[in-house]
Structures are given as C-alpha cells and as structure tokens.
Coordinates of C-alpha atoms in Angstrom, one line a residue:
X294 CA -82.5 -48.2 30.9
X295 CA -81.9 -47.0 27.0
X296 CA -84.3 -48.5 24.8
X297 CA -81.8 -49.3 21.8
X298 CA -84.4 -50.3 19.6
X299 CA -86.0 -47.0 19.8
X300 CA -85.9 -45.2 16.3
X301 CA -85.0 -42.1 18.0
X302 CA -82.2 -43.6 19.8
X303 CA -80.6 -45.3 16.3
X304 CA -81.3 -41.4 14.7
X305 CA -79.1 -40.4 17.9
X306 CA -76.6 -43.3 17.3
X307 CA -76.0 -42.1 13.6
X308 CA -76.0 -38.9 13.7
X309 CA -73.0 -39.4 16.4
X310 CA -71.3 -41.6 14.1
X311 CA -71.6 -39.4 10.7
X312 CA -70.4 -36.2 13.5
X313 CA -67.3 -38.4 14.5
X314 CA -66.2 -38.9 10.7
X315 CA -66.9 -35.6 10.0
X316 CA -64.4 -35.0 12.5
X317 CA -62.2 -36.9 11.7
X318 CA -62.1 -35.9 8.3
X319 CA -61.7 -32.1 9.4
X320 CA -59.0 -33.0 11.6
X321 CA -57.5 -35.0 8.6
X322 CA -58.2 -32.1 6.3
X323 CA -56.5 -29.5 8.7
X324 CA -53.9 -31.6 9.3
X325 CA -52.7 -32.1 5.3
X326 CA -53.4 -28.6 4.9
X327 CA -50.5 -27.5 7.6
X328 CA -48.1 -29.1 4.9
X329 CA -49.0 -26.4 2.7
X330 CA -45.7 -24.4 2.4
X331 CA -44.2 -21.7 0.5
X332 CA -40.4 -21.5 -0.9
X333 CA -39.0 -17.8 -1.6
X334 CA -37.6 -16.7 -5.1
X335 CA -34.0 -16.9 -3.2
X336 CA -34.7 -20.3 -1.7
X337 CA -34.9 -24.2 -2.5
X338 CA -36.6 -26.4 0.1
X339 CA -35.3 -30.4 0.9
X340 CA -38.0 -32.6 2.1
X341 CA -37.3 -35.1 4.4
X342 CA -39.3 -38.1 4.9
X343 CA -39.3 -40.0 7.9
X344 CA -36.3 -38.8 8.1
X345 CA -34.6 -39.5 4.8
X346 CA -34.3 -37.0 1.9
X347 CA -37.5 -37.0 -0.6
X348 CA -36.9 -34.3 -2.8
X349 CA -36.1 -30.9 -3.4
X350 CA -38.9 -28.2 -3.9
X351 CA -38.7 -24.8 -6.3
X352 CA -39.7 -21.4 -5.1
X353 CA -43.9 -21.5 -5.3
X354 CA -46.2 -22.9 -3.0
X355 CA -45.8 -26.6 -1.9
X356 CA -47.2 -29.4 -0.1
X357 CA -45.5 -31.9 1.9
X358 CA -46.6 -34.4 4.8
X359 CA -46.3 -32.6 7.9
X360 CA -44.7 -33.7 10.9
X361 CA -43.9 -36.5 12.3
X362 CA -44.3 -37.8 9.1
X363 CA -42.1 -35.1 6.9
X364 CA -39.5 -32.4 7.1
X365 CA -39.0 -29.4 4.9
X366 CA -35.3 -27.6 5.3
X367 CA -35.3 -24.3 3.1
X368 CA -32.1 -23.1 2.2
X369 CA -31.4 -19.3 0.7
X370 CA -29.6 -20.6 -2.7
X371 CA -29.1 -16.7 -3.8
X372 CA -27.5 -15.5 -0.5
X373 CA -24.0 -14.6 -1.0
X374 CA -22.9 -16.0 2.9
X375 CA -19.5 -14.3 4.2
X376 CA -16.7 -15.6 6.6
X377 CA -14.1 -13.2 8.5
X378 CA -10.6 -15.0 8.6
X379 CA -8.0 -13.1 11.0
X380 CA -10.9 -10.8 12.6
X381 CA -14.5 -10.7 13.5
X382 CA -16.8 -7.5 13.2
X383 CA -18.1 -6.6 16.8
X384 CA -20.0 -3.4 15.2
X385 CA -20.6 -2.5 11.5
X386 CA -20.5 1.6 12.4
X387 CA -19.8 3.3 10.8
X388 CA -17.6 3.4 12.1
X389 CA -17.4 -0.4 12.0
X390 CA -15.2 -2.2 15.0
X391 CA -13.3 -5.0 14.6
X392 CA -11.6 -7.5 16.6
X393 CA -8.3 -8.9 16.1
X394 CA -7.6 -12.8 16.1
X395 CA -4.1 -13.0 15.4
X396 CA -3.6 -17.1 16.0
X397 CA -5.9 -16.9 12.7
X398 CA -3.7 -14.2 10.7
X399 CA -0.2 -15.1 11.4
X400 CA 1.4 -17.4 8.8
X401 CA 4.5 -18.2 7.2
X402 CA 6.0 -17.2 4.1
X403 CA 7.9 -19.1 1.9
X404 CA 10.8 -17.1 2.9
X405 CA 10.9 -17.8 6.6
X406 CA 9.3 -14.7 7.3
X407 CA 5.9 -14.3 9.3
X408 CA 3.5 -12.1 7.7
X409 CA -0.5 -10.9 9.4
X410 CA -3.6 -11.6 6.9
X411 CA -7.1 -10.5 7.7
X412 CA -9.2 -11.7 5.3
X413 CA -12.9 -12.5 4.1
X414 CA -14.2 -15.5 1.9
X415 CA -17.9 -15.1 0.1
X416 CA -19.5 -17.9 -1.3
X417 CA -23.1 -19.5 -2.0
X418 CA -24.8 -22.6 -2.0
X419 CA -24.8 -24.5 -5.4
X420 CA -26.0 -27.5 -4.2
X421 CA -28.5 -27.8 -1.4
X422 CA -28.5 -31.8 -0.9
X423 CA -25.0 -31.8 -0.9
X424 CA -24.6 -29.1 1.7
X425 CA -27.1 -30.6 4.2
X426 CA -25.5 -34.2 4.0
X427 CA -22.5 -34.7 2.9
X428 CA -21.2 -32.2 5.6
X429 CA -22.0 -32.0 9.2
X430 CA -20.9 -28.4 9.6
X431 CA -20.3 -26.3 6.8
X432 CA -19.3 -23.0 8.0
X433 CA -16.4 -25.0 9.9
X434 CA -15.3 -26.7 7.2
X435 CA -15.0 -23.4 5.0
X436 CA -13.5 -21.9 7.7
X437 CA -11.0 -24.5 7.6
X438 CA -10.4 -25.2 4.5
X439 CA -10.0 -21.7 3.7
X440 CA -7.3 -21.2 6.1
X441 CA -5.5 -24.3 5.2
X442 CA -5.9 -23.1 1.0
X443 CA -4.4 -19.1 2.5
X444 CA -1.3 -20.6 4.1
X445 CA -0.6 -23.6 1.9
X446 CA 0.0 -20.3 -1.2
X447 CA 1.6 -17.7 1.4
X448 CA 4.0 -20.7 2.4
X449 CA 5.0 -20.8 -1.6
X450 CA 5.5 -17.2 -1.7
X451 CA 7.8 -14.5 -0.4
X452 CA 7.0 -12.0 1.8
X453 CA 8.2 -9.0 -0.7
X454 CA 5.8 -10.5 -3.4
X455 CA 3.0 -11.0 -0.9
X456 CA 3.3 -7.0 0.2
X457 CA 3.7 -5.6 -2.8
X458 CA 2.9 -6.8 -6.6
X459 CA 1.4 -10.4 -5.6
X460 CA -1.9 -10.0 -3.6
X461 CA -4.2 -10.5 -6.7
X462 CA -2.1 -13.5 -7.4
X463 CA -2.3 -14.8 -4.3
X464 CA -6.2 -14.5 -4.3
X465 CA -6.7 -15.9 -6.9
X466 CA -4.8 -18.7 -6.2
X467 CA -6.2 -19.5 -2.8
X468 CA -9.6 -19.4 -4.3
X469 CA -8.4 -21.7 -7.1
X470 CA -7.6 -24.7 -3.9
X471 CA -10.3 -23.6 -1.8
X472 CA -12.4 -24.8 -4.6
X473 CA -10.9 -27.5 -4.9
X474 CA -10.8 -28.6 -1.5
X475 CA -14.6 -28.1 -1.2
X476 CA -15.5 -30.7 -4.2
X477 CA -13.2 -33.3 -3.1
X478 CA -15.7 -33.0 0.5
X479 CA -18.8 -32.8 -2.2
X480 CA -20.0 -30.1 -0.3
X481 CA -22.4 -28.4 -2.7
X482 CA -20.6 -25.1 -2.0
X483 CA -19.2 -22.8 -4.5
X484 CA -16.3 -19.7 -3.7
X485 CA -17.3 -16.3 -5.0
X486 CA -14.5 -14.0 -4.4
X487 CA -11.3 -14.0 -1.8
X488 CA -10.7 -10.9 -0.7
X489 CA -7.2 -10.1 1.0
X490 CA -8.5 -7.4 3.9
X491 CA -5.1 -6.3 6.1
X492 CA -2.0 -7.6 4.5
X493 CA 1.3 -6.8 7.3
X494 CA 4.2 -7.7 9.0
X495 CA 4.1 -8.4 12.9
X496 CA 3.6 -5.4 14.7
X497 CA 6.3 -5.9 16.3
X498 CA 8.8 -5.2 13.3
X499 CA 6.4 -3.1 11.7
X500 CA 8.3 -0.2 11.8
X501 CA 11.8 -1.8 10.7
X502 CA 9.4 -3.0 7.8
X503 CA 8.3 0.6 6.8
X504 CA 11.6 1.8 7.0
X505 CA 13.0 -1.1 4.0
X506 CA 10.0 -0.4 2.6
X507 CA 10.1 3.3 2.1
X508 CA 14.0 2.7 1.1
X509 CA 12.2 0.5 -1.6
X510 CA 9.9 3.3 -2.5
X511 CA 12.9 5.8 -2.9
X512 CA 14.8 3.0 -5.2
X513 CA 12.4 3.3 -7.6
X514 CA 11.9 6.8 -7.1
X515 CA 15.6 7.2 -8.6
X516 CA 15.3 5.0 -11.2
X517 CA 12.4 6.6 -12.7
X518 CA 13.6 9.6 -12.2
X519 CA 17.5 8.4 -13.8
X520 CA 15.3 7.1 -16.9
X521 CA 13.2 10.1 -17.2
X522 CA 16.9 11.9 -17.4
X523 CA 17.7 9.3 -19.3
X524 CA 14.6 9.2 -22.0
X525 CA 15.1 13.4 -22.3
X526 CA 18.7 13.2 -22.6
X527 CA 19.6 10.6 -25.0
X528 CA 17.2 11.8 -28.1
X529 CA 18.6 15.5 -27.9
X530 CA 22.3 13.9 -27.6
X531 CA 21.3 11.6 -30.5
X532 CA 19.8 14.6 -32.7
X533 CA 22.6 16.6 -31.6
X534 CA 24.9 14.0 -32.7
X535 CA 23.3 13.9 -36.5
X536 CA 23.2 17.3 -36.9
X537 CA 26.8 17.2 -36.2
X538 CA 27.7 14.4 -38.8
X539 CA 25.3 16.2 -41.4
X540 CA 27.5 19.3 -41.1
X541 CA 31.1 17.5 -41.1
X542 CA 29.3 15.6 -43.9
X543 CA 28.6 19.0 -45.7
X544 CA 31.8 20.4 -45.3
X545 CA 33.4 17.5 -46.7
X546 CA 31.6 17.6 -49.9
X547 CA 32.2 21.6 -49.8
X548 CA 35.7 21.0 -49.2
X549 CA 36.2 18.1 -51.9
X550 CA 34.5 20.5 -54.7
X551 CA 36.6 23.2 -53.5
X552 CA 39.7 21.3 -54.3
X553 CA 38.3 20.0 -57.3
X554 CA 37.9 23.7 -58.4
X555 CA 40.9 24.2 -57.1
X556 CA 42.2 21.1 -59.4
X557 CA 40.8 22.3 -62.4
X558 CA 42.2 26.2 -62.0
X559 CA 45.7 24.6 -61.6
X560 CA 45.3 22.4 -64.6
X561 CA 44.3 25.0 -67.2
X562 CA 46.8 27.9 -65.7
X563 CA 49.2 24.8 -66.1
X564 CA 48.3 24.9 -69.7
X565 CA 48.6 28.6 -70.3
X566 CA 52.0 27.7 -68.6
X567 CA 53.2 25.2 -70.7
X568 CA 52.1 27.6 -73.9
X569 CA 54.1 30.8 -72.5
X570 CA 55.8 30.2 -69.5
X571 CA 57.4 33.7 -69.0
X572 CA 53.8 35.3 -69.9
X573 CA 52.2 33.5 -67.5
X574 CA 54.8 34.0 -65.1
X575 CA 55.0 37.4 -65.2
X576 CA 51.2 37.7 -65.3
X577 CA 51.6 35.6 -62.0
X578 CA 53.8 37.7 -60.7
X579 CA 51.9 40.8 -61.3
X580 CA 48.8 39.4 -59.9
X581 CA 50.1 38.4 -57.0
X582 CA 52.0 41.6 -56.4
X583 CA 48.4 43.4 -56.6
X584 CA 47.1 41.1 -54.4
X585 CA 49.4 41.9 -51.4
X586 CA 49.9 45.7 -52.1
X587 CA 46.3 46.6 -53.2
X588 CA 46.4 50.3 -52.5
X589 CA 50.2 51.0 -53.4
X590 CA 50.8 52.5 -56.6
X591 CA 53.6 50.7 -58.5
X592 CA 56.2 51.2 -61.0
X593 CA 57.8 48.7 -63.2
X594 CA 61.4 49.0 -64.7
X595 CA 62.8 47.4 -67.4
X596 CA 66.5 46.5 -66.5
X597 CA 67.9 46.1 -70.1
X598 CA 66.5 49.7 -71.3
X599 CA 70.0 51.8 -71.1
X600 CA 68.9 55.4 -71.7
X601 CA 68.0 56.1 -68.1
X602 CA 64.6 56.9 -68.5
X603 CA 62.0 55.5 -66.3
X604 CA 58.9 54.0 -68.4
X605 CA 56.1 54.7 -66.0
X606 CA 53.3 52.0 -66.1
X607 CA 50.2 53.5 -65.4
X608 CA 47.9 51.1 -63.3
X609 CA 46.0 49.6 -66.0
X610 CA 47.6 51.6 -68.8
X611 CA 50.2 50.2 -71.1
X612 CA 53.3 47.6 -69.6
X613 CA 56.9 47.5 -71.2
X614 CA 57.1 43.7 -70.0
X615 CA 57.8 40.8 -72.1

C-alpha cells in the first residue's frame, strides 16, 4: 500500500502536477498559436466569431481564436473576377474553344427583332462584409442581374443601332444599371468593364442580314463617293465661275472706256464740224476713201474747172479741193 506521507511520494505527486500544467499550458500555447495567420497584399480577411462577423484584417500577419471558437474568410480584394454571358470557355487554346448557350444570348430589340449577344462582365470586390452577407450567392446574382441590365437596354434599342454605331453605347449603359442593380442588393461589388463579345442576328437569317447589310455598306459607298465628286467638282465650277465674271467684268469696263473714247472723238470732230463743215466733210470723205481703197492710187476732179484739164493730185502732194 502507497505510503502518502512519504516525502518521496509528495516529490512524485508534484512533480506530476507541475508536468500536467506544463501541459496544459503547451497545449494552450500551441493551440493560440494555430490562429496565427497571414493575409496576402491582394487579400482582406473577415473574422468570424462564434459564428458572427468580428472584424476585418489587413494584408500582414494576424491572430485570431482558432476554431471552434473563430473563423477567418480571406477574400482576393485585387482580383479582377470574370463572368461569360451567352458562352462558356471549354479550352483557352490557343486556340481557345467555346461553347454556345444561346437561351443566354437571344434577346429582343426594341424593334421586334431578335438579336445573339455573347458577352463578358469583370468586376471586383469593393466591399468584403457586404459580399459575404448581404448575398447568399454572388456570382448568381451578377449573373443575373447582368443579363436582366443587357436586355432591359437592347429592348430600348434597335437592332440597326445595336449592329452598327451603338455597341459602345450600349455598354456603357448596361454597366451604368448593372451598377445600379448591385447597390440596391448592397452587395459590396463593383463593375469594371462590359464587354460586348459576338454581336449577331439568328443564324438562321444571317445571311438575309449580310445581304441588307452589305446593301448598307454600298449606300454609303455611293454617297461618299457622290460627295467626293461633289467636294472636287463644285470648287473648280465655283473658280471657273469667277474667273468668268472677272472677265465679263473686264470687258465691260474695256468696252465702257472704249465708248467713252469713242464719245469724246465724236464730240471734238463735232466741233471741227460745226467750225467748217465742208472742210471737215471732205476731210471725212477723203479719209474714209483711203481707208477702203488703201493700195489704189486716186485722182480727184474738180467739176466746176472748164478748161478740160485734169489736175492730178499726187497722194500726199498738193489738193484742188475746197
């Protein structure tokens, strides 16, 4: 029987109890230390405390209370995270593969029409509380609301705009309510870029489709070319036009001083008329008669001389007129 009140037997009692403590400190020590984590520079961390949210931890090295006690949930807050609307990629490639979901890509335009959109929303986390409570699945939900955002602005548009000139309009738009949507759910979710991947008509009138398209594509064709015509035409017509004027306006002044010369001549032989009227007439007369027979000698006879003789006028020499 075990003599309790031997010394050696208390020694072997304590040193049993200061081992157990010992113990069970370690086990406490190694147990606090397993709540030792680490949070990347791209991540936050939520920790969760029997269950509830506690608070939110910064890239470094943390602590927490480990399990069952506490929780820590790290989120990458950097991550730009990317959903395929329309079609899913089976194999990146290159080249890449994709599968077609058309129940997500058909919609309807505002014009009745029906009109295939492939397309891919990016966005991050903004808000890491908010995105792991307020929503129970958030991919879903931006799946969703993304789809609901697309057709609510293809419904308002026409299929013509959304093939040709509006696709930039149109994402921005549907990023514009896809926002939106997400902060009335609180989601702690923030849209980085729409993109607009495959934008066509139903296969089945694809081809009808080309064909109005590549009409539409020749109608402008024209046109540009018509206003090219147009923009070379007009300018040489125009400087044609005021080289013209310049000219009728230079011959009209020409013509205006020549009659004003003209004018003038008359005026003073109308003088020298009025001083000797059968001088000048005769001068007249004589000019004239040189003027239409140039190179024809001429002689001049005096009707009232009654001898017979001739008097021969010498071109230039000396006249019998009066």
């Amino acid at each position: 029987m075990a003599d309790f009140n031997n010394p050696n037997f208390k020694k072997f009692i304590n040193f049993v109890k200061k081992l157990g403590f010992l113990s069970i400190v370690i086990v406490l020590a190694l147990y606090l230390l397993t709540g030792i984590y680490t949070v990347g520079p791209d991540e936050k961390a939520v920790v969760l405390t029997f269950g509830k949210y506690t608070k939110e931890s910064n890239p470094g090295l943390n602590w927490y209370f480990p399990a069952p006690i506490g929780k820590v949930i790290k989120v990458k807050t950097t991550k730009v995270y990317r959903e395929e609307i329309g079609f899913r990629t089976i194999d990146p490639g290159p080249p890449a593969k994709y599968q077609d979901k058309r129940t997500e890509s058909l919609m309807l335009t505002g014009d009745e029409n029906i009109v295939e959109i492939d397309f891919t929303v990016q966005y991050k986390i903004n808000n890491v509380k908010k995105f792991l409570f307020n929503v129970k699945n958030q991919r879903k939900l931006v799946y969703d609301a993304a789809q609901a955002s697309l057709r609510t602005v293809v419904g308002n548009s026409t299929l013509e705009n959304i093939l040709t000139i509006g696709k930039g309009e149109i994402q921005s738009q549907t990023q514009k309510k896809l926002q939106k949507l997400l902060d009335v759910y609180d989601s702690g979710i923030s849209i980085v870029n729409i993109q607009l991947q495959d934008v066509q008509p139903p296969k089945e009138v694809l081809n009808a489709f080309k064909d109005v398209a590549s009409a539409r594509e020749d109608k402008v064709r024209y046109i540009n070319e018509a206003n090219g015509y147009r923009n070379d035409i007009l300018p040489k017509a125009r400087g044609e036009a005021e080289k013209l004027i310049n000219e009728a306006l230079a011959y009209k002044e020409k013509r205006i001083k020549e009659a004003e010369g003209d004018v003038a001549r008359f005026l003073q032989l109308y003088e020298k008329y009025q001083l000797g009227k059968e001088v000048t007439k005769t001068r007249l007369y004589l000019e004239t008669l040189e003027k239409v027979m140039p190179n024809v000698d001429k002689t001049i006879i005096d009707k009232n001389l009654d001898s017979g003789l001739l008097n021969i006028i010498d071109k230039g020499g000396i006249t019998n007129e009066k």
